PDB file of C-alpha atoms in Angstrom:
ATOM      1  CA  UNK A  72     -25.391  -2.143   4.485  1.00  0.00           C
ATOM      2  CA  UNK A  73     -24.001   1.374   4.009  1.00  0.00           C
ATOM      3  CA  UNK A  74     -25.136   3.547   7.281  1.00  0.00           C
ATOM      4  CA  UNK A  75     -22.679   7.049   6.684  1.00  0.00           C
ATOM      5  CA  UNK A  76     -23.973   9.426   4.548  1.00  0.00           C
ATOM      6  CA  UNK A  77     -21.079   9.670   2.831  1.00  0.00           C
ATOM      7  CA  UNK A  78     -20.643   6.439   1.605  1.00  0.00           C
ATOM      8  CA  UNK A  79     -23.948   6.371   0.468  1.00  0.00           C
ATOM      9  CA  UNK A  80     -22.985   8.865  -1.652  1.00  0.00           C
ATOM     10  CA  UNK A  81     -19.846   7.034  -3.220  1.00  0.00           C
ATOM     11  CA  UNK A  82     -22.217   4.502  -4.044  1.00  0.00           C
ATOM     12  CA  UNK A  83     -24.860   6.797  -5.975  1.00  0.00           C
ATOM     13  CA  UNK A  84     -21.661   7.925  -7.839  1.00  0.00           C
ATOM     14  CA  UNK A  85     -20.346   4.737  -8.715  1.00  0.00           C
ATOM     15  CA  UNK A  86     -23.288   2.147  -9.642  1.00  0.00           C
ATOM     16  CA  UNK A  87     -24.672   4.325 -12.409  1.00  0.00           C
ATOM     17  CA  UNK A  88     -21.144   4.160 -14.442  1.00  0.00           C
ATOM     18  CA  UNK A  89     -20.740   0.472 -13.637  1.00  0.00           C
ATOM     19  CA  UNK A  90     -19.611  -1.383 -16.475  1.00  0.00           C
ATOM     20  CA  UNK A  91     -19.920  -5.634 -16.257  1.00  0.00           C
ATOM     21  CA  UNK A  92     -17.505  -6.009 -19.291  1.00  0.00           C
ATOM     22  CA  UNK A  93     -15.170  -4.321 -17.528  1.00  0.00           C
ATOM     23  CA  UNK A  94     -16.143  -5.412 -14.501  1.00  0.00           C
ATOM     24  CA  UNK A  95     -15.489  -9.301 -15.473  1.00  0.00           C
ATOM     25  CA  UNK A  96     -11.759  -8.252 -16.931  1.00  0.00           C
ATOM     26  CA  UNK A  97     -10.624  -6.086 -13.842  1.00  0.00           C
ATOM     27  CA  UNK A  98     -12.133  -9.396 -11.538  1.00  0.00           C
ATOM     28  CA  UNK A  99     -10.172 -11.732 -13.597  1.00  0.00           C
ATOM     29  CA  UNK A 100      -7.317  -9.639 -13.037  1.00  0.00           C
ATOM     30  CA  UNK A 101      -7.638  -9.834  -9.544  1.00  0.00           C
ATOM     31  CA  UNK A 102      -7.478 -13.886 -10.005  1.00  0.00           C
ATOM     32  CA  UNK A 103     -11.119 -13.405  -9.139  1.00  0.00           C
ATOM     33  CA  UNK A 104     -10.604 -12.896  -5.300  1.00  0.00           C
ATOM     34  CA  UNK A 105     -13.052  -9.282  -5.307  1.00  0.00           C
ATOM     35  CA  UNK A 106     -16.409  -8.467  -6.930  1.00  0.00           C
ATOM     36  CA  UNK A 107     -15.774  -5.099  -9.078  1.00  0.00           C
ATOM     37  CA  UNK A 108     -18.133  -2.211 -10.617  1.00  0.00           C
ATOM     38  CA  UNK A 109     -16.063  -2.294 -13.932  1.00  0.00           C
ATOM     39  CA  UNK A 110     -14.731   1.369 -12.723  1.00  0.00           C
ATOM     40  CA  UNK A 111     -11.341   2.223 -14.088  1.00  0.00           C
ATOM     41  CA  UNK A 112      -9.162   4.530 -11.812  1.00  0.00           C
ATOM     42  CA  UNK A 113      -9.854   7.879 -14.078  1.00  0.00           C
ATOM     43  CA  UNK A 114     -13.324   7.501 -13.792  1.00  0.00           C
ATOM     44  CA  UNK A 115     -14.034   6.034 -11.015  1.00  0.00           C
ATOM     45  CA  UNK A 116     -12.240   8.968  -9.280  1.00  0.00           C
ATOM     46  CA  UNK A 117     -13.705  11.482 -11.591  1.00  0.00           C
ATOM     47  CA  UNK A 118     -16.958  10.414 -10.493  1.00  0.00           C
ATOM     48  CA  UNK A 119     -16.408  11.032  -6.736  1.00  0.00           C
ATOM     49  CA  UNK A 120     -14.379  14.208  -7.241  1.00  0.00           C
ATOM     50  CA  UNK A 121     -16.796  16.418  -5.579  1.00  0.00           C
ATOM     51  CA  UNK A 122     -16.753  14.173  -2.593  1.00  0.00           C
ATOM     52  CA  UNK A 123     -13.115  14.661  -1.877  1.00  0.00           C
ATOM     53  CA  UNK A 124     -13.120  18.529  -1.105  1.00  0.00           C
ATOM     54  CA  UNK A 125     -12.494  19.895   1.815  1.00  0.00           C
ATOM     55  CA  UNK A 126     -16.595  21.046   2.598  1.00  0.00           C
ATOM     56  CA  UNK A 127     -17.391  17.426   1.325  1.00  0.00           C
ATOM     57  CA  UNK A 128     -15.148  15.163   3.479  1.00  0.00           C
ATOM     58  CA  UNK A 129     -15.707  13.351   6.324  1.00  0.00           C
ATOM     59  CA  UNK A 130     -14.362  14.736   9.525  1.00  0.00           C
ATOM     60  CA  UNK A 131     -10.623  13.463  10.286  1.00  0.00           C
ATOM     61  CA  UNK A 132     -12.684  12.022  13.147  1.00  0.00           C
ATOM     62  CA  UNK A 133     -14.733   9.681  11.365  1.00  0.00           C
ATOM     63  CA  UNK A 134     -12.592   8.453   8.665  1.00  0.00           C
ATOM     64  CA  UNK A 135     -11.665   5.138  10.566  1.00  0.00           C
ATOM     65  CA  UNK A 136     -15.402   4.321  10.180  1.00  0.00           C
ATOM     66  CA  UNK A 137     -15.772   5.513   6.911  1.00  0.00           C
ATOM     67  CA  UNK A 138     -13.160   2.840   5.502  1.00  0.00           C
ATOM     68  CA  UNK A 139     -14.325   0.207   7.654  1.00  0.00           C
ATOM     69  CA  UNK A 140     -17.511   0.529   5.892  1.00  0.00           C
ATOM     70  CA  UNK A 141     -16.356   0.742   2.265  1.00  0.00           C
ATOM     71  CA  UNK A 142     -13.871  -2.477   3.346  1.00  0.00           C
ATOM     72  CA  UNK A 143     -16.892  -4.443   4.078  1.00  0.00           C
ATOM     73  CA  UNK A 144     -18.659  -3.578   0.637  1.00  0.00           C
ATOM     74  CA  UNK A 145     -18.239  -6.413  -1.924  1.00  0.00           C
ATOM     75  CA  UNK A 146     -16.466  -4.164  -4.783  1.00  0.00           C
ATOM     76  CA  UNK A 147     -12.756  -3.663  -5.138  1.00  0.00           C
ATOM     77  CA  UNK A 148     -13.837  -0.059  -6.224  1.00  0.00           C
ATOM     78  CA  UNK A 149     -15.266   1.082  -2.920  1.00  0.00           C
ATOM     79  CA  UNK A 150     -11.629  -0.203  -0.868  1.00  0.00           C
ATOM     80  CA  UNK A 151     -10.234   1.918  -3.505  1.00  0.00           C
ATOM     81  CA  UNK A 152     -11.621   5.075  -2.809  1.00  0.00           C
ATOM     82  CA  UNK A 153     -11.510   4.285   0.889  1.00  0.00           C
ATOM     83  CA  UNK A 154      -7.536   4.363   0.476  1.00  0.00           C
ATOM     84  CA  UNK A 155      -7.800   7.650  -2.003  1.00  0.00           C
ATOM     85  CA  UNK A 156      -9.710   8.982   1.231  1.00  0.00           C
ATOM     86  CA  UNK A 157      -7.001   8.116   3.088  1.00  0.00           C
ATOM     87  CA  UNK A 158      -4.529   9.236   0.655  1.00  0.00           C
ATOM     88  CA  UNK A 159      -6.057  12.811   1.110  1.00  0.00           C
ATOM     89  CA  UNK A 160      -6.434  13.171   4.763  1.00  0.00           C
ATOM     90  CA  UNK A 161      -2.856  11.240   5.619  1.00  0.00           C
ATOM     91  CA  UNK A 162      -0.973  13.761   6.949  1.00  0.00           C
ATOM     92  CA  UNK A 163      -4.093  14.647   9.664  1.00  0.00           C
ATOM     93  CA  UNK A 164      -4.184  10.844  11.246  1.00  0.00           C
ATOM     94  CA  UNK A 165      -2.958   9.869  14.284  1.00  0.00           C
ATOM     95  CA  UNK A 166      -0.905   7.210  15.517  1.00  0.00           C
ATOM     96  CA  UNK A 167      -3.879   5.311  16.915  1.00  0.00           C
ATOM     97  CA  UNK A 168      -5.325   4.476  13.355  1.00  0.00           C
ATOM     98  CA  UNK A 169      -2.367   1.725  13.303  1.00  0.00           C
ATOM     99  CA  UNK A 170      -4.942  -0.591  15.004  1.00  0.00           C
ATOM    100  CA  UNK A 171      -7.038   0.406  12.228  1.00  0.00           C
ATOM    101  CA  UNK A 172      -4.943   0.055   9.520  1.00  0.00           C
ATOM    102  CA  UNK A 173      -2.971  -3.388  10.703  1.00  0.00           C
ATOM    103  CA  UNK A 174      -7.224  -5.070  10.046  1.00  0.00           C
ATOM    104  CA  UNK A 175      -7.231  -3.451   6.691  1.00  0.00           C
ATOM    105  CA  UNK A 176      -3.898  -4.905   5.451  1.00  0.00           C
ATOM    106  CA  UNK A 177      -4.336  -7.995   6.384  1.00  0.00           C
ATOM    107  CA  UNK A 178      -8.626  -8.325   5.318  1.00  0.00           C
ATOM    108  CA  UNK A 179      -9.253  -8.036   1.332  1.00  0.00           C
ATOM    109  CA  UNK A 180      -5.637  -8.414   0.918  1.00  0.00           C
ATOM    110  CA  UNK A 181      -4.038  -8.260  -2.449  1.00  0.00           C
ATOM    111  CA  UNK A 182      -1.192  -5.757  -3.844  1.00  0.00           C
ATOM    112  CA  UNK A 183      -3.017  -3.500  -5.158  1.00  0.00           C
ATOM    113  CA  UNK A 184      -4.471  -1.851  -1.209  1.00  0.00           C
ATOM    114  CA  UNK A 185      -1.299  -3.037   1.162  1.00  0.00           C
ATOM    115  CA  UNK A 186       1.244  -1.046  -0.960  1.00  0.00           C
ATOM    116  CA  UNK A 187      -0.764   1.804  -1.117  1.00  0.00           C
ATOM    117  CA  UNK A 188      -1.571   1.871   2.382  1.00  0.00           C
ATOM    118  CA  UNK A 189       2.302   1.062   3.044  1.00  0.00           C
ATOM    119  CA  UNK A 190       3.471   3.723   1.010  1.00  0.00           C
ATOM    120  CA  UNK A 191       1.430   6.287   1.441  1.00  0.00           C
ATOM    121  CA  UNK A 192      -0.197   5.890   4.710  1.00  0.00           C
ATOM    122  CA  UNK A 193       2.003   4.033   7.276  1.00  0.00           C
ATOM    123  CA  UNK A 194       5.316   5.459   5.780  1.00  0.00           C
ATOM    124  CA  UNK A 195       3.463   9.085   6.266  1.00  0.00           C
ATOM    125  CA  UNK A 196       2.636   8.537   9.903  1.00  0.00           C
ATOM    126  CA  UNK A 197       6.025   6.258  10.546  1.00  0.00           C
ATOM    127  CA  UNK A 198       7.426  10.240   9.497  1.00  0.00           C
ATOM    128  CA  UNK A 199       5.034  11.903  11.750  1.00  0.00           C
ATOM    129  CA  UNK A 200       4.895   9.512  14.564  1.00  0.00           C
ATOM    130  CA  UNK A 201       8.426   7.807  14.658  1.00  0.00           C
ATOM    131  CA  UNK A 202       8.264   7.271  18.229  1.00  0.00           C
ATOM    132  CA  UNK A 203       4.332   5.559  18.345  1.00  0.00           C
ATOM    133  CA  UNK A 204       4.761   3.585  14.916  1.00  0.00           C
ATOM    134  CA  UNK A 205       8.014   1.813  15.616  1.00  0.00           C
ATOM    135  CA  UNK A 206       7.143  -0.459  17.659  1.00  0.00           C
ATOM    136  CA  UNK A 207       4.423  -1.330  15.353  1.00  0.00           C
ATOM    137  CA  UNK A 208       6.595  -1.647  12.564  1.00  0.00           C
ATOM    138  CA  UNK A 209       8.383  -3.781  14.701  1.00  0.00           C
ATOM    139  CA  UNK A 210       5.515  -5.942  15.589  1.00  0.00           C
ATOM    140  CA  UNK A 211       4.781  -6.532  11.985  1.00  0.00           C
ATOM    141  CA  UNK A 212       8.367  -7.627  10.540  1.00  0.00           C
ATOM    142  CA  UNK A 213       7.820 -10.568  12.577  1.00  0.00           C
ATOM    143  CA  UNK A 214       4.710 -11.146  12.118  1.00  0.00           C
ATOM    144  CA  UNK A 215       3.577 -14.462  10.024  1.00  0.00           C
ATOM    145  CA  UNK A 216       1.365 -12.399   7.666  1.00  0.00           C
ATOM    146  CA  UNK A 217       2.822 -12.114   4.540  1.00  0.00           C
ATOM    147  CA  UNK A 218       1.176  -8.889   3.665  1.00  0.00           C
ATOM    148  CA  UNK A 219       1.809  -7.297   7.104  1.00  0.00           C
ATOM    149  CA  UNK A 220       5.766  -8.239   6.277  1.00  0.00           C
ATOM    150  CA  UNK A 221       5.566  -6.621   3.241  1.00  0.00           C
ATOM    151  CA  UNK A 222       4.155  -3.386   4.218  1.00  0.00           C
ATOM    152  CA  UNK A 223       7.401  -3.093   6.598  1.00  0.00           C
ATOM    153  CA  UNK A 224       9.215  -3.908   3.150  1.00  0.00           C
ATOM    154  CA  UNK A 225       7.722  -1.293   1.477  1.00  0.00           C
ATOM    155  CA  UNK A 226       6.811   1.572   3.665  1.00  0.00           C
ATOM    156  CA  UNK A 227       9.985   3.375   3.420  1.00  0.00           C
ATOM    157  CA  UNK A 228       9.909   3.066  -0.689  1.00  0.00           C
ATOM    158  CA  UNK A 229       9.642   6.774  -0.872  1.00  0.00           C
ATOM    159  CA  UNK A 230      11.990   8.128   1.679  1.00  0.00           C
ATOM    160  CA  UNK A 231      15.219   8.738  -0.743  1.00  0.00           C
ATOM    161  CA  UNK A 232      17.543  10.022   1.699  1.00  0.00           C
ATOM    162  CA  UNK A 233      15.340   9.684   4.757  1.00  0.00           C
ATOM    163  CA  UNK A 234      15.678   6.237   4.287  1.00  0.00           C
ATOM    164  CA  UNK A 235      16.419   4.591   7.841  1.00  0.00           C
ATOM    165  CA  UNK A 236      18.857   1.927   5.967  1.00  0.00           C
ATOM    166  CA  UNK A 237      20.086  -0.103   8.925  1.00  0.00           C
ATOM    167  CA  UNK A 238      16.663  -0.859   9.261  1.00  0.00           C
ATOM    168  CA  UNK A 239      15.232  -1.468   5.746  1.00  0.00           C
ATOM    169  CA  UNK A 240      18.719  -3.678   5.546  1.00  0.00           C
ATOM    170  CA  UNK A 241      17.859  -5.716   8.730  1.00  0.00           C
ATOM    171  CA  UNK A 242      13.854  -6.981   7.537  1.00  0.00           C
ATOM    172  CA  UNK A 243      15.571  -7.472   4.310  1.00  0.00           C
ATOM    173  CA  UNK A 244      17.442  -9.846   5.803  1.00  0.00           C
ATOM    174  CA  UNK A 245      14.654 -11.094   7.816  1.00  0.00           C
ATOM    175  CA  UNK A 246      12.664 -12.426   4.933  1.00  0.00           C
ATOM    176  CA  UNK A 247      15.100 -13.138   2.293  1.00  0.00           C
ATOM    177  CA  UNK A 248      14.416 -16.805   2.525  1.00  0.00           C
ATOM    178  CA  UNK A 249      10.963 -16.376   2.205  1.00  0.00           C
ATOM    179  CA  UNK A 250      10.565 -16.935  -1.533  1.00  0.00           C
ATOM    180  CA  UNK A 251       6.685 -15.978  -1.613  1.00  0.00           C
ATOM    181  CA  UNK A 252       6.363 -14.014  -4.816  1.00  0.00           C
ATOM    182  CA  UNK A 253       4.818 -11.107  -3.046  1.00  0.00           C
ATOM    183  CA  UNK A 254       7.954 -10.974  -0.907  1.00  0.00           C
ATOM    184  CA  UNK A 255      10.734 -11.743  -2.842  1.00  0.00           C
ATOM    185  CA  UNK A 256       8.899  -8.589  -5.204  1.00  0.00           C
ATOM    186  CA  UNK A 257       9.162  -6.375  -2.333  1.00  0.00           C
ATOM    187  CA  UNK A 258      12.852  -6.735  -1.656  1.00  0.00           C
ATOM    188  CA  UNK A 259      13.670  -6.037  -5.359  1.00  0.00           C
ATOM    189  CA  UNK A 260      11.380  -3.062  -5.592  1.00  0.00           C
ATOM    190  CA  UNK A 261      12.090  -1.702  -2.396  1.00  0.00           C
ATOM    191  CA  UNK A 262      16.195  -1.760  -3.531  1.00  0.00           C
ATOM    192  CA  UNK A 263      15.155  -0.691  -6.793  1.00  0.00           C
ATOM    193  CA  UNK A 264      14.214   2.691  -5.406  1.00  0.00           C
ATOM    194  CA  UNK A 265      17.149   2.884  -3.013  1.00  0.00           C
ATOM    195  CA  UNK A 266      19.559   2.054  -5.743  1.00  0.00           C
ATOM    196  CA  UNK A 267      18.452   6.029  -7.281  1.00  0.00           C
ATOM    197  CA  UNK A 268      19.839   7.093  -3.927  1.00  0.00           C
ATOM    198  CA  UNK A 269      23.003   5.196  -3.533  1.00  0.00           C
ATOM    199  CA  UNK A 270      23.659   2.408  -6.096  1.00  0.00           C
ATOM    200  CA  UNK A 271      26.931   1.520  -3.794  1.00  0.00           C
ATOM    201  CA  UNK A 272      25.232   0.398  -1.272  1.00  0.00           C
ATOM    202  CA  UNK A 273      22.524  -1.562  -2.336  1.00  0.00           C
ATOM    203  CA  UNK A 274      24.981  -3.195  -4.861  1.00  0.00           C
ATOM    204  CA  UNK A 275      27.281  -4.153  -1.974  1.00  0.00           C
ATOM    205  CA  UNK A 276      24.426  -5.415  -0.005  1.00  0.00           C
ATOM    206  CA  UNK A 277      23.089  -7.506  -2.735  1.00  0.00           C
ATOM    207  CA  UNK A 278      26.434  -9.203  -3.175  1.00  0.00           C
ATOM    208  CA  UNK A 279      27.124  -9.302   0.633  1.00  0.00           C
ATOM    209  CA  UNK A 280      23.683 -11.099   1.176  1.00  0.00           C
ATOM    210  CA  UNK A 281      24.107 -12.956  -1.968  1.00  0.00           C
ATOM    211  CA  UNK A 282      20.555 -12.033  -3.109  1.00  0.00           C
ATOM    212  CA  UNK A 283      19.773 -14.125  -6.447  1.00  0.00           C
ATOM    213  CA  UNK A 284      16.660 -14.833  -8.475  1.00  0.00           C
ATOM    214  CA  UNK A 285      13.535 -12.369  -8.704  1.00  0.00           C
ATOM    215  CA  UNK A 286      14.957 -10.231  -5.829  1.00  0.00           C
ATOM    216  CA  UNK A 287      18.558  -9.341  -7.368  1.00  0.00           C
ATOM    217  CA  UNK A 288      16.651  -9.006 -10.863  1.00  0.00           C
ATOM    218  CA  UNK A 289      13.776  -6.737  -9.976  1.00  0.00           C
ATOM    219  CA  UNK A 290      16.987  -4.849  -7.501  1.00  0.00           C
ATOM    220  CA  UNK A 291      19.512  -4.068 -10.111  1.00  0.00           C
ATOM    221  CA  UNK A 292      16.740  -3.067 -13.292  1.00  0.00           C
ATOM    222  CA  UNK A 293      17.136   0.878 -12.756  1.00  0.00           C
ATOM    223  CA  UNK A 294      21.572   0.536 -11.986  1.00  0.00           C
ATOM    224  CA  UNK A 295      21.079  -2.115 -15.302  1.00  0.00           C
ATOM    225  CA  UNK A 296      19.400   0.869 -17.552  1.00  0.00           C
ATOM    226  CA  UNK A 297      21.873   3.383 -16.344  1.00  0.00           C
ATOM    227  CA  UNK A 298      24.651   1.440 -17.713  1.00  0.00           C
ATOM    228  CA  UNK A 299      23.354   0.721 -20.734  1.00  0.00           C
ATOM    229  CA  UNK A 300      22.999   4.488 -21.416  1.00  0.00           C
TER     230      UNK A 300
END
């Protein structure tokens, strides 16, 4: 049941441009774990574009609620414009919507909302709230929660040379033996980006660790295109 007004509006935008063709590809897609509007990302956030402005929004203060809400609707659509929500507001939350955003990585999980949310949202506040969010970032590295793991994986993807690599090293090592696909994907990705910022040391840690399989491959793709140039 949708109780904030502004989520009921979402919803008026959305179900008239529903589309069940679609809709059955995009669920098979997601191995059939969501229900779906058949909304492609263009038009799905065309349709709510007059939503996201500044007069339209939801006060900073209700936002929490707001995505709880759209997390307990039934369509993968509605979690994704919760996290474009998010996405807009990120660098206005505070440290106390970790609570909030630990129950959304780890209900509806799948790919496509925990690396958004770790990208964009935790690695924003881990920036603006170093001291509050490490020990959350902490908390989750050892957590058993696969997607929890991966979020501390991913969250510094973006950083470049802000990247705290002691620490991205360390939960590397962590979870290298954990050969979950969702993992092992993480650890190549995440080195992946790192390698644009210094290729020396993520090749000597690869070698040093003795990284192999879909880790080392998905790792070395961007030094592997360089050379080939």
């Amino acid at each position: 049941m949708i109780v904030h007004e502004w989520n009921k509006q979402v919803i008026e935008a959305l179900r008239p441009i529903a589309n069940p063709n679609i809709a059955l590809q995009m669920k098979a897609y997601l191995r059939n774990q969501f229900e779906c509007y058949g909304i492609q990302a263009g038009p799905r956030r065309q349709a709510v574009q007059t939503l996201f402005t500044t007069q339209h929004r939801p006060p900073v203060s209700e936002i929490p609620a707001v995505v709880h809400e759209l997390w307990r609707q039934p369509e993968r659509e509605c979690q994704m414009v919760a996290i474009d929500l998010l996405i807009k507001v990120k660098d206005q939350l505070a440290p106390e919507t970790l609570g909030d955003i630990e129950q959304w990585i780890t209900t509806k999980s799948w790919w496509d909302t925990v690396d958004m949310l770790a990208t964009h949202i935790v690695g924003r506040l881990y920036q603006r709230h170093p001291i509050e969010t490490k020990p959350v970032i902490h908390a989750w590295r050892k957590n058993e929660n696969l997607w929890l793991r991966r979020t501390t994986l991913l969250f510094q993807l973006k950083y470049k040379q802000q990247t705290d690599v002691e620490l991205l090293f360390a939960i590397i090592q962590e979870n290298r033996h954990d050969r979950d696909f969702f993992i092992q994907k993480a650890i190549g990705w995440v080195l992946r980006e790192y390698s644009k910022t210094d290729p020396d040391a993520v090749v000597k840690f690869i070698n040093s660790e003795h990284l192999t399989g879909l880790a080392k491959r998905e790792a070395l793709k961007w030094l592997k295109t360089q050379s080939a140039l």
